[in-house]
Short mmCIF file of C-alpha atoms and ligand atoms in Angstrom, two decimals:
data_model
loop_
_atom_site.label_atom_id
_atom_site.label_comp_id
_atom_site.label_asym_id
_atom_site.label_seq_id
_atom_site.Cartn_x
_atom_site.Cartn_y
_atom_site.Cartn_z
CA MET A 1 0.06 0.09 0.03
CA ILE A 2 1.31 3.47 -0.82
CA LYS A 3 1.63 5.67 2.31
CA ASP A 4 -0.45 8.78 2.07
CA ASN A 5 1.90 11.63 3.17
CA PHE A 6 -0.46 14.48 2.70
CA PRO A 7 -3.69 13.65 4.59
CA PHE A 8 -4.02 17.34 5.28
CA LEU A 9 -4.83 17.92 1.64
CA ARG A 10 -7.63 15.18 1.76
CA PHE A 11 -8.98 16.35 5.08
CA PRO A 12 -9.49 20.06 5.53
CA ARG A 13 -9.19 21.52 9.08
CA GLU A 14 -12.62 21.00 10.56
CA LEU A 15 -13.79 21.78 14.16
CA PRO A 16 -16.39 19.61 15.73
CA ARG A 17 -20.01 20.54 14.71
CA GLU A 18 -21.11 24.06 15.99
CA LEU A 19 -24.56 24.69 17.19
CA ASN A 20 -26.28 27.33 14.95
CA VAL A 21 -26.54 30.80 16.60
CA PRO A 22 -30.37 30.96 17.20
CA VAL A 23 -30.24 27.63 19.04
CA ARG A 24 -27.12 28.36 21.08
CA VAL A 25 -28.22 31.66 22.44
CA LEU A 26 -31.32 30.05 24.05
CA GLY A 27 -29.12 28.46 26.74
CA TYR A 28 -25.74 27.82 28.22
CA GLY A 29 -24.68 24.62 26.53
CA GLU A 30 -21.22 24.33 24.91
CA ILE A 31 -21.39 25.34 21.45
CA HIS A 32 -19.27 22.70 19.81
CA GLY A 33 -20.13 19.08 19.90
CA ALA A 34 -17.54 16.14 19.89
CA TYR A 35 -15.78 14.59 16.87
CA THR A 36 -16.88 11.05 15.77
CA PRO A 37 -14.15 8.53 16.04
CA GLU A 38 -13.63 8.82 12.29
CA ALA A 39 -13.35 12.62 12.37
CA THR A 40 -10.92 12.35 15.41
CA SER A 41 -8.76 9.97 13.39
CA GLU A 42 -8.85 12.07 10.23
CA GLN A 43 -8.21 15.41 11.89
CA ALA A 44 -5.37 13.80 13.94
CA ALA A 45 -3.89 12.29 10.57
CA ARG A 46 -3.45 15.89 9.33
CA CYS A 47 -0.41 16.21 11.52
CA ILE A 48 2.69 16.01 9.38
CA ASP A 49 5.01 15.10 12.14
CA CYS A 50 7.23 17.88 11.01
CA GLY A 51 10.29 16.82 13.06
CA ASN A 52 10.60 19.99 15.15
CA PRO A 53 7.28 20.10 16.95
CA TYR A 54 6.63 23.73 17.07
CA CYS A 55 3.15 23.10 18.53
CA SER A 56 4.79 21.63 21.59
CA TRP A 57 6.86 24.78 22.01
CA GLY A 58 3.81 26.92 21.48
CA CYS A 59 2.07 24.98 24.33
CA PRO A 60 3.14 26.31 27.73
CA LEU A 61 3.03 22.75 29.07
CA HIS A 62 5.20 21.50 26.17
CA ASN A 63 2.65 18.63 25.59
CA HIS A 64 3.78 15.68 23.43
CA ILE A 65 1.35 16.71 20.70
CA PRO A 66 2.63 14.90 17.71
CA ARG A 67 2.85 11.68 19.79
CA TRP A 68 -0.66 11.67 21.15
CA LEU A 69 -2.01 12.82 17.74
CA GLU A 70 -0.50 9.57 16.19
CA LEU A 71 -2.26 7.54 18.89
CA ALA A 72 -5.51 9.41 18.25
CA ARG A 73 -5.17 8.63 14.52
CA GLU A 74 -4.75 4.99 15.37
CA GLY A 75 -7.87 5.06 17.55
CA ARG A 76 -5.72 4.29 20.78
CA VAL A 77 -7.93 6.56 22.98
CA GLU A 78 -6.90 5.35 26.33
CA ASP A 79 -3.07 5.35 25.44
CA ALA A 80 -3.45 8.89 23.97
CA ALA A 81 -5.22 9.97 27.18
CA ALA A 82 -2.55 8.42 29.36
CA LEU A 83 0.17 10.24 27.32
CA MET A 84 -1.77 13.56 27.44
CA HIS A 85 -1.82 13.23 31.27
CA GLU A 86 1.92 12.96 31.55
CA THR A 87 2.28 16.66 30.97
CA ASN A 88 -1.18 18.14 31.41
CA PRO A 89 -3.33 17.23 34.54
CA LEU A 90 -6.35 19.00 32.99
CA PRO A 91 -6.42 18.15 29.24
CA GLU A 92 -10.15 18.15 28.76
CA ILE A 93 -10.36 21.58 30.25
CA CYS A 94 -7.45 23.03 28.38
CA GLY A 95 -8.53 21.43 25.09
CA ARG A 96 -11.81 23.63 25.55
CA ILE A 97 -10.53 26.92 26.78
CA CYS A 98 -6.99 27.56 25.80
CA PRO A 99 -6.63 30.33 23.19
CA GLN A 100 -5.20 27.66 20.77
CA ASP A 101 -5.09 30.37 18.14
CA ARG A 102 -2.28 32.07 20.20
CA LEU A 103 -0.58 28.86 21.45
CA CYS A 104 -0.15 25.50 20.06
CA GLU A 105 -2.23 25.92 16.86
CA GLN A 106 -0.64 29.25 16.03
CA ALA A 107 2.65 27.42 16.14
CA CYS A 108 1.60 24.35 13.87
CA THR A 109 3.57 24.16 10.65
CA LEU A 110 0.13 23.85 8.66
CA GLU A 111 -1.23 27.05 10.16
CA THR A 112 0.01 29.04 7.19
CA GLY A 113 -1.73 27.85 4.19
CA PHE A 114 -3.62 24.81 5.16
CA GLY A 115 -5.10 25.43 8.55
CA ALA A 116 -3.51 24.16 11.77
CA VAL A 117 -4.36 20.75 13.15
CA THR A 118 -7.24 21.12 15.56
CA ILE A 119 -5.13 20.16 18.56
CA GLY A 120 -7.36 21.54 21.33
CA ALA A 121 -10.49 19.74 19.95
CA ILE A 122 -8.75 16.39 19.60
CA GLU A 123 -7.26 16.80 23.14
CA ARG A 124 -10.72 17.39 24.68
CA THR A 125 -12.44 14.64 22.41
CA ILE A 126 -9.91 12.04 23.43
CA THR A 127 -10.06 12.72 27.15
CA ASP A 128 -13.87 12.93 27.35
CA GLU A 129 -14.01 9.53 25.41
CA ALA A 130 -11.34 7.92 27.72
CA PHE A 131 -13.29 9.00 30.74
CA LYS A 132 -16.55 7.77 29.37
CA ARG A 133 -14.86 4.33 28.68
CA GLY A 134 -13.83 4.26 32.32
CA TRP A 135 -10.17 5.13 31.83
CA ARG A 136 -8.53 6.62 34.93
CA PRO A 137 -4.87 7.65 35.73
CA LYS A 138 -3.02 4.50 36.74
CA LEU A 139 -1.84 4.46 40.43
CA ASP A 140 -1.51 0.96 41.19
CA ASP A 141 2.30 1.08 41.33
CA VAL A 142 2.34 4.19 43.55
CA GLU A 143 3.61 3.50 47.09
CA PRO A 144 2.38 5.88 49.76
CA SER A 145 5.26 8.24 50.60
CA GLY A 146 4.04 9.16 54.22
CA LYS A 147 4.07 12.94 53.16
CA ARG A 148 1.05 15.22 53.45
CA VAL A 149 0.47 18.38 51.44
CA ALA A 150 -2.21 20.97 51.94
CA VAL A 151 -3.51 22.89 48.85
CA VAL A 152 -5.16 26.20 49.19
CA GLY A 153 -7.42 26.99 46.26
CA ALA A 154 -9.10 24.42 43.96
CA GLY A 155 -8.54 26.45 40.83
CA PRO A 156 -6.59 25.09 37.94
CA ALA A 157 -3.24 25.77 39.77
CA GLY A 158 -4.29 23.88 42.85
CA LEU A 159 -5.88 21.01 40.97
CA ALA A 160 -2.88 20.51 38.87
CA ALA A 161 -0.61 20.43 42.03
CA ALA A 162 -2.95 18.05 43.59
CA ASP A 163 -2.74 15.65 40.57
CA VAL A 164 0.99 15.54 40.37
CA LEU A 165 1.46 15.10 44.15
CA ALA A 166 -1.17 12.24 44.28
CA ARG A 167 0.65 10.44 41.54
CA SER A 168 3.63 10.44 43.78
CA GLY A 169 1.89 8.76 46.74
CA ILE A 170 1.65 12.09 48.66
CA ALA A 171 -1.63 12.56 50.58
CA VAL A 172 -3.20 15.80 49.39
CA ASP A 173 -6.03 17.84 51.26
CA VAL A 174 -7.35 20.68 48.99
CA PHE A 175 -9.25 23.56 50.66
CA ASP A 176 -11.49 26.06 48.97
CA ARG A 177 -13.82 28.82 50.20
CA TYR A 178 -16.41 27.98 47.45
CA GLU A 179 -18.94 25.15 47.38
CA GLU A 180 -17.47 23.54 44.26
CA ILE A 181 -14.08 22.91 42.99
CA GLY A 182 -12.61 24.65 39.96
CA GLY A 183 -12.13 28.42 40.96
CA LEU A 184 -12.78 30.42 37.90
CA LEU A 185 -13.17 27.22 35.87
CA THR A 186 -16.56 26.93 37.80
CA PHE A 187 -17.48 30.30 38.76
CA GLY A 188 -16.11 32.73 36.19
CA ILE A 189 -15.99 30.92 32.98
CA PRO A 190 -19.52 30.49 31.67
CA PRO A 191 -20.82 27.08 30.72
CA PHE A 192 -21.16 27.87 26.93
CA LYS A 193 -17.20 27.75 26.93
CA LEU A 194 -16.83 24.92 29.74
CA ASP A 195 -19.77 22.74 30.81
CA LYS A 196 -19.60 22.32 34.51
CA GLU A 197 -20.14 18.51 34.26
CA ILE A 198 -16.68 18.47 32.85
CA VAL A 199 -15.40 20.04 36.10
CA ARG A 200 -17.42 17.58 38.25
CA THR A 201 -15.95 14.53 36.35
CA ARG A 202 -12.54 15.96 37.10
CA ARG A 203 -13.51 16.16 40.65
CA GLY A 204 -14.36 12.57 40.71
CA VAL A 205 -11.15 11.55 38.98
CA LEU A 206 -9.08 13.31 41.51
CA GLU A 207 -11.10 11.98 44.43
CA GLY A 208 -10.60 8.63 42.91
CA MET A 209 -6.82 9.23 43.05
CA GLY A 210 -7.23 9.83 46.78
CA VAL A 211 -7.26 13.75 46.76
CA LYS A 212 -9.53 15.03 49.62
CA PHE A 213 -11.48 18.18 49.05
CA HIS A 214 -12.69 20.54 51.89
CA LEU A 215 -14.99 22.99 50.31
CA ASN A 216 -16.74 25.87 51.87
CA THR A 217 -13.68 26.29 53.87
CA GLU A 218 -11.88 29.71 53.89
CA ILE A 219 -8.19 29.75 54.99
CA GLY A 220 -7.75 32.76 57.44
CA ARG A 221 -11.44 32.45 58.52
CA ASP A 222 -12.35 28.77 59.09
CA VAL A 223 -8.77 27.39 59.19
CA ASP A 224 -5.68 29.19 60.68
CA PHE A 225 -2.76 29.24 58.17
CA ALA A 226 -0.01 28.95 60.71
CA THR A 227 -1.60 25.75 62.16
CA MET A 228 -1.84 24.39 58.61
CA VAL A 229 1.77 25.00 57.86
CA LYS A 230 2.82 23.29 60.98
CA GLY A 231 0.47 20.40 60.32
CA TYR A 232 1.63 19.56 56.80
CA ASP A 233 4.93 18.78 55.37
CA ALA A 234 4.31 21.45 52.65
CA VAL A 235 1.64 23.78 51.44
CA PHE A 236 0.73 25.02 47.94
CA ILE A 237 -1.35 28.14 47.63
CA GLY A 238 -3.12 29.29 44.36
CA THR A 239 -5.74 31.68 45.50
CA GLY A 240 -5.92 33.66 42.25
CA ALA A 241 -6.32 37.28 41.46
CA TYR A 242 -9.65 38.76 42.52
CA ARG A 243 -8.82 42.54 43.16
CA PHE A 244 -11.10 44.36 40.74
CA VAL A 245 -9.10 46.94 38.45
CA ASP A 246 -10.92 50.26 39.35
CA GLY A 247 -11.26 52.46 36.39
CA LYS A 248 -12.30 55.24 38.79
CA LEU A 249 -14.84 56.41 36.36
CA PRO A 250 -17.16 59.23 37.52
CA GLY A 251 -20.66 57.73 37.93
CA GLN A 252 -19.45 54.11 38.34
CA ASP A 253 -21.48 53.87 41.60
CA LEU A 254 -24.88 54.60 39.90
CA PRO A 255 -27.61 51.82 39.95
CA GLY A 256 -27.28 49.82 36.79
CA VAL A 257 -23.42 49.61 36.92
CA HIS A 258 -22.17 46.20 37.67
CA ALA A 259 -18.73 44.58 38.23
CA ALA A 260 -18.01 41.68 35.74
CA LEU A 261 -17.18 38.96 38.05
CA PRO A 262 -19.98 39.20 40.68
CA PHE A 263 -22.27 39.37 37.55
CA LEU A 264 -20.71 36.08 36.16
CA ILE A 265 -20.58 34.44 39.52
CA ALA A 266 -24.20 35.23 40.37
CA ASN A 267 -25.31 33.85 36.91
CA MET A 268 -23.38 30.60 37.49
CA ARG A 269 -24.70 30.30 41.08
CA LYS A 270 -28.21 30.69 39.69
CA LEU A 271 -27.45 27.96 37.10
CA LEU A 272 -25.87 25.57 39.63
CA GLY A 273 -28.85 26.29 42.12
CA THR A 274 -26.44 27.62 44.74
CA ALA A 275 -27.29 31.38 44.57
CA THR A 276 -27.61 33.37 47.83
CA GLU A 277 -29.16 36.78 48.52
CA ALA A 278 -25.67 38.21 47.85
CA ASP A 279 -25.81 36.96 44.31
CA VAL A 280 -27.53 39.77 42.53
CA LEU A 281 -28.31 39.33 38.93
CA PRO A 282 -29.61 42.48 36.95
CA ASP A 283 -32.59 41.98 34.74
CA LEU A 284 -31.25 42.54 31.26
CA LEU A 285 -34.46 41.79 29.27
CA GLY A 286 -35.01 44.31 26.59
CA LYS A 287 -32.15 46.41 28.02
CA SER A 288 -29.18 48.04 26.22
CA VAL A 289 -26.00 46.69 27.67
CA VAL A 290 -22.47 48.18 27.40
CA VAL A 291 -19.55 46.16 28.52
CA LEU A 292 -16.38 48.21 29.15
CA GLY A 293 -13.05 46.36 28.64
CA GLY A 294 -11.64 43.87 25.94
CA GLY A 295 -10.37 40.75 27.75
CA ASP A 296 -11.79 37.24 28.08
CA THR A 297 -14.00 38.39 30.99
CA SER A 298 -15.72 41.03 28.88
CA MET A 299 -16.35 38.40 26.14
CA ASP A 300 -17.88 36.21 28.73
CA CYS A 301 -20.13 39.30 29.97
CA VAL A 302 -21.34 40.11 26.40
CA ARG A 303 -22.18 36.53 25.48
CA THR A 304 -23.93 36.02 28.97
CA SER A 305 -25.91 39.31 28.36
CA VAL A 306 -27.11 37.97 24.93
CA ARG A 307 -28.54 34.88 26.77
CA HIS A 308 -30.34 37.16 29.21
CA ASP A 309 -32.23 38.58 26.28
CA ALA A 310 -30.76 42.00 26.19
CA GLU A 311 -32.06 44.27 23.41
CA SER A 312 -28.50 45.27 22.45
CA VAL A 313 -25.07 44.33 23.67
CA SER A 314 -21.94 46.25 22.88
CA CYS A 315 -18.26 45.89 23.83
CA VAL A 316 -16.19 49.08 24.17
CA TYR A 317 -12.44 48.85 24.08
CA ARG A 318 -9.76 51.55 23.94
CA ARG A 319 -7.54 49.86 21.62
CA ASP A 320 -8.18 48.26 18.25
CA GLU A 321 -9.15 44.60 17.54
CA GLU A 322 -5.62 43.55 16.88
CA ASN A 323 -4.51 44.68 20.16
CA MET A 324 -7.28 43.27 22.11
CA PRO A 325 -6.42 40.79 24.86
CA GLY A 326 -9.53 38.65 24.46
CA SER A 327 -9.27 35.55 22.27
CA ARG A 328 -9.92 35.97 18.51
CA ARG A 329 -12.21 33.00 18.67
CA GLU A 330 -14.30 34.59 21.34
CA VAL A 331 -14.64 37.87 19.46
CA LYS A 332 -15.95 35.83 16.42
CA TYR A 333 -18.37 33.91 18.55
CA SER A 334 -19.62 37.16 20.22
CA ARG A 335 -20.10 38.82 16.77
CA ASP A 336 -22.01 35.75 15.53
CA GLU A 337 -24.30 36.15 18.54
CA GLY A 338 -25.05 39.69 17.68
CA VAL A 339 -22.57 41.71 19.89
CA GLU A 340 -21.34 45.09 18.49
CA PHE A 341 -17.62 45.96 19.18
CA ILE A 342 -16.73 49.62 19.38
CA PHE A 343 -13.02 49.73 19.24
CA GLN A 344 -10.74 52.78 20.01
CA ARG A 345 -13.09 54.37 22.54
CA GLN A 346 -11.84 55.47 25.93
CA PRO A 347 -14.62 55.56 28.66
CA LEU A 348 -14.66 58.86 30.32
CA GLU A 349 -17.78 59.01 32.49
CA ILE A 350 -20.94 57.00 33.22
CA LEU A 351 -23.88 59.20 32.89
CA GLY A 352 -27.30 59.31 34.69
CA SER A 353 -28.80 60.79 37.68
CA ASP A 354 -30.69 58.08 39.75
CA LYS A 355 -29.66 55.28 37.29
CA VAL A 356 -27.29 54.85 34.38
CA THR A 357 -28.29 56.34 30.97
CA GLY A 358 -25.08 56.12 29.02
CA VAL A 359 -21.37 56.31 28.75
CA ARG A 360 -19.38 59.18 27.54
CA VAL A 361 -16.41 57.96 25.57
CA ALA A 362 -13.84 59.60 23.33
CA GLU A 363 -11.97 58.21 20.27
CA THR A 364 -8.34 57.18 20.72
CA ARG A 365 -5.19 56.98 18.73
CA LEU A 366 -2.66 54.33 19.20
CA VAL A 367 0.90 55.30 20.11
CA ASP A 368 3.58 52.68 19.70
CA THR A 369 5.50 52.22 22.99
CA GLY A 370 8.04 49.83 21.43
CA ASN A 371 7.04 47.58 24.50
CA GLY A 372 4.09 45.22 23.80
CA ARG A 373 0.66 46.79 23.15
CA PRO A 374 0.37 50.30 22.06
CA ARG A 375 -0.82 53.04 24.37
CA ALA A 376 -4.36 54.47 23.59
CA GLU A 377 -4.45 58.26 23.79
CA VAL A 378 -7.58 60.36 23.76
CA VAL A 379 -8.15 62.45 20.59
CA PRO A 380 -9.52 65.84 21.70
CA GLY A 381 -12.78 66.89 20.50
CA THR A 382 -14.11 63.33 19.62
CA GLU A 383 -16.39 62.81 22.56
CA GLN A 384 -19.75 61.10 22.15
CA VAL A 385 -22.25 59.38 24.26
CA LEU A 386 -23.35 55.80 24.12
CA ASP A 387 -26.72 55.04 25.39
CA ALA A 388 -26.98 52.24 28.07
CA ASP A 389 -29.46 50.92 30.54
CA VAL A 390 -26.80 48.61 32.08
CA VAL A 391 -23.06 49.08 32.15
CA ILE A 392 -20.77 46.06 33.09
CA LEU A 393 -17.14 46.99 34.19
CA ALA A 394 -14.62 44.31 33.13
CA PHE A 395 -11.25 46.14 33.43
CA GLY A 396 -9.48 43.03 34.72
CA PHE A 397 -8.14 41.81 38.03
CA THR A 398 -4.93 41.90 40.11
CA PRO A 399 -3.75 39.76 43.08
CA GLU A 400 -4.42 40.78 46.51
CA PRO A 401 -1.97 39.56 49.15
CA PRO A 402 -3.88 37.61 51.93
CA GLN A 403 -3.05 38.75 55.34
CA TRP A 404 -2.66 35.28 56.70
CA ALA A 405 0.06 34.64 54.21
CA ILE A 406 1.90 37.94 54.98
CA ALA A 407 1.73 36.98 58.77
CA ASN A 408 3.58 33.74 57.99
CA ASP A 409 6.76 35.27 56.34
CA ILE A 410 5.48 35.17 52.71
CA GLU A 411 6.52 38.17 50.81
CA PHE A 412 4.63 39.96 48.11
CA GLU A 413 5.62 42.63 45.51
CA ASN A 414 4.01 46.03 45.70
CA SER A 415 1.84 45.06 42.65
CA GLY A 416 0.31 42.31 45.02
CA LYS A 417 1.97 39.40 43.25
CA ILE A 418 3.54 36.77 45.35
CA VAL A 419 7.34 36.56 45.45
CA LEU A 420 8.48 33.19 44.18
CA GLY A 421 11.78 31.41 43.36
CA GLY A 422 15.21 33.36 43.14
CA ASP A 423 17.59 33.89 46.15
CA GLY A 424 18.55 30.05 46.21
CA ARG A 425 14.88 29.09 46.62
CA LEU A 426 13.42 26.30 44.62
CA PRO A 427 11.18 27.20 41.60
CA LEU A 428 7.78 28.40 42.82
CA GLN A 429 8.83 28.34 46.45
CA THR A 430 7.71 31.43 48.64
CA THR A 431 9.92 33.14 51.24
CA ASN A 432 8.42 30.67 53.64
CA PRO A 433 10.34 27.52 52.66
CA LYS A 434 7.40 25.17 53.51
CA VAL A 435 5.00 27.10 51.15
CA PHE A 436 4.84 27.10 47.35
CA ALA A 437 2.45 29.02 45.12
CA GLY A 438 1.42 29.73 41.44
CA GLY A 439 -1.25 30.62 39.05
CA ASP A 440 -2.90 34.18 38.95
CA MET A 441 -1.65 35.19 42.40
CA TRP A 442 1.91 35.09 40.93
CA ARG A 443 1.32 35.92 37.27
CA GLY A 444 -1.58 38.39 37.70
CA ALA A 445 -4.76 37.52 35.70
CA ASP A 446 -3.53 35.10 33.04
CA LEU A 447 -4.49 31.77 31.42
CA VAL A 448 -5.65 28.37 32.71
CA VAL A 449 -2.89 26.59 31.05
CA ARG A 450 -0.35 28.78 32.79
CA ALA A 451 -1.99 28.11 36.24
CA VAL A 452 -1.78 24.42 35.41
CA LEU A 453 1.98 24.65 34.50
CA ASP A 454 2.61 26.35 37.79
CA GLY A 455 0.73 23.81 39.89
CA ARG A 456 2.58 21.08 38.01
CA GLU A 457 6.04 22.67 38.47
CA ALA A 458 5.38 23.59 42.03
CA ALA A 459 4.44 19.97 42.84
CA LYS A 460 7.77 18.91 41.25
CA ALA A 461 9.59 21.35 43.46
CA ILE A 462 7.86 20.10 46.55
CA LYS A 463 8.90 16.48 45.70
CA GLN A 464 12.38 17.76 45.27
CA MET A 465 12.37 19.36 48.64
CA PHE A 466 11.23 16.04 50.24
CA ALA A 467 13.88 14.11 48.24
CA SER A 468 16.79 16.51 49.42
CA ALA A 469 15.50 16.28 53.01
CA ALA A 470 15.41 12.47 52.79
CA VAL A 471 19.08 12.49 51.41
CA GLU A 472 20.13 14.85 54.19
CA ALA A 473 18.61 12.72 56.82
CA VAL A 474 20.58 9.64 55.60
CA ALA A 475 23.92 11.50 55.35
P1 LIG B 1 -8.57 30.64 40.25
O1 LIG B 1 -9.11 29.98 39.21
O2 LIG B 1 -9.06 32.03 40.54
O3 LIG B 1 -8.70 29.82 41.66
C1 LIG B 1 -8.37 30.26 42.94
C2 LIG B 1 -9.21 29.54 43.97
O4 LIG B 1 -8.76 29.85 45.39
C3 LIG B 1 -10.77 29.87 44.01
O5 LIG B 1 -11.46 28.67 43.89
C4 LIG B 1 -11.03 30.52 45.34
O6 LIG B 1 -12.23 30.40 45.77
C5 LIG B 1 -9.90 29.90 46.14
N1 LIG B 1 -9.45 30.87 47.34
C6 LIG B 1 -9.14 32.18 47.39
N2 LIG B 1 -8.85 32.54 48.52
C7 LIG B 1 -9.03 31.55 49.43
C8 LIG B 1 -9.03 31.32 50.86
N3 LIG B 1 -8.55 32.29 51.61
N4 LIG B 1 -9.31 30.02 51.30
C9 LIG B 1 -9.66 29.07 50.38
N5 LIG B 1 -9.84 29.13 49.20
C10 LIG B 1 -9.56 30.40 48.66
N6 LIG B 1 -8.35 31.46 30.94
C11 LIG B 1 -8.16 30.70 29.75
O7 LIG B 1 -7.17 30.20 29.56
N7 LIG B 1 -9.29 30.71 28.89
C12 LIG B 1 -10.48 31.33 29.09
O8 LIG B 1 -11.31 31.39 28.15
C13 LIG B 1 -10.52 32.21 30.15
N8 LIG B 1 -11.60 32.87 30.51
C14 LIG B 1 -11.76 33.54 31.64
C15 LIG B 1 -13.01 34.26 31.97
C16 LIG B 1 -13.10 34.89 33.05
C17 LIG B 1 -14.45 35.69 33.35
C18 LIG B 1 -12.14 34.98 33.99
C19 LIG B 1 -12.17 35.89 35.26
C20 LIG B 1 -10.92 34.50 33.75
C21 LIG B 1 -10.72 33.62 32.59
N9 LIG B 1 -9.51 33.08 32.24
C22 LIG B 1 -9.45 32.20 31.10
C23 LIG B 1 -8.44 33.08 33.19
C24 LIG B 1 -8.44 31.83 34.07
O9 LIG B 1 -9.52 31.51 34.50
C25 LIG B 1 -7.43 32.11 35.20
O10 LIG B 1 -6.19 32.44 34.72
C26 LIG B 1 -7.27 30.80 36.12
O11 LIG B 1 -8.43 30.25 36.51
C27 LIG B 1 -6.34 31.04 37.26
O12 LIG B 1 -6.13 29.80 38.05
P2 LIG B 1 -5.77 29.96 39.62
O13 LIG B 1 -5.90 28.60 40.17
O14 LIG B 1 -4.51 30.70 39.83
O15 LIG B 1 -6.94 30.81 40.29
FE1 LIG B 2 -2.98 23.52 23.09
FE2 LIG B 2 -3.47 24.28 25.53
FE3 LIG B 2 -3.60 21.68 24.90
FE4 LIG B 2 -1.31 23.01 25.19
S1 LIG B 2 -2.73 22.60 26.84
S2 LIG B 2 -1.86 21.53 23.54
S3 LIG B 2 -1.81 25.08 24.49
S4 LIG B 2 -4.87 23.26 23.95
#
């Protein structure tokens, strides 16, 4: 038989079936279905195994992408899932919500001209299918190490650390103040991007590996951190970045102005059936909604507003589309769902007397700073008013140093980011040698895949610390 060296010519790049717009905006289901086994095999076969896997370099986790694409092509679902888990503790989640167009798929050799291999969609299809078939990470040969580690925060950083530690026979207790695991995976990112059943399945997988979750438990309130540090052999903290970036706009306290994350959390809790009186969800039916900001959070707010039957939804951002931090894919989905993007507008003031009626904005020009994104400068004399019944502020988040961490010799930068590594410390080790950290509390608001990377690498550093202590004890 002649080997087909160019399957990418026979099989064009194709994502799994996408729900059409009128149907998908009626609910919160994920908009893409799964590949059939044949489609998985065909799409995986598009990989040309180019020798220097740029895709792996484009992936922050350096996943063994061409190797698991080969297994996927052969239909070896469980083997592919096992290989994925060697580098990625949450492949089904990253496969759904990584901005692949800026990471692995952007780096794919086929991207220019033929369309990148659909790495993310294959990653999630394979993991979902492996779980459906009952595949679970294999821990039969793992001996208990006698060590215990506490993880504070059940977001992707904490979950990744728990996974790697549990695979090494380390007993892991994960604490979170919320009622469900996942951090922003559950309470920030809406279900049309990530179905919450996926996070629940992952919880079951981790529990099956021996990880114990202590939910509705806030460190610093319900559990004393100093006692925790004494009681465990090491601690990992991944408490995220939740300090709202304050645009200090005049009028931002008017009724009808809402902060993005409380809006998304209230919506999520309503869907989960766990909403409390504190979870206030504005009535958007027939309203004109303006979302200020251009990141992933604002994309999630505009698409959630569409699902609340707003009359019109617009996203206002001070730079242009090219320099927007939100994923290209999300901009497309938002446009498909009827969202209007208003670029190069700087919000100056929120207008209204007893409730919001509009936003005063001015046009901007972009000035090259020679250092990443251009600066947006207001063009004098270009002010205009955008009508609005509801304004959602989505300017981003920064980390806020917890007092209980500061009180236990853990240092933070003035920006609020935790100090890690350097000065002879292990990677991701804080200034308290028993404590490691990572994710958004170190990087600032970032990506799930990089929080996973930190959790994985911190767990490796904790294992290294245990190994060095064992060697010293013998010497
Ligand atoms: P988090 O996910 O924030 O988890 C921190 C956990 O710590 C939380 O569960 C919190 O309850 C817990 N915690 C905090 N303090 C305490 C305490 N004292 N005691 C106990 N528990 C505590 N990234 C992507 O890659 N793709 C996307 O599409 C995407 N969309 C996003 C949409 C929104 C709306 C937002 C806000 C972010 C989005 N991100 C996205 C970013 C991504 O969600 C974060 O980078 C990632 O979740 C950070 O992980 P983490 O584990 O560091 O923190
Ligand atoms: Fe791509 Fe994210 Fe998967 Fe890495 S983890 S291969 S960046 S989808």
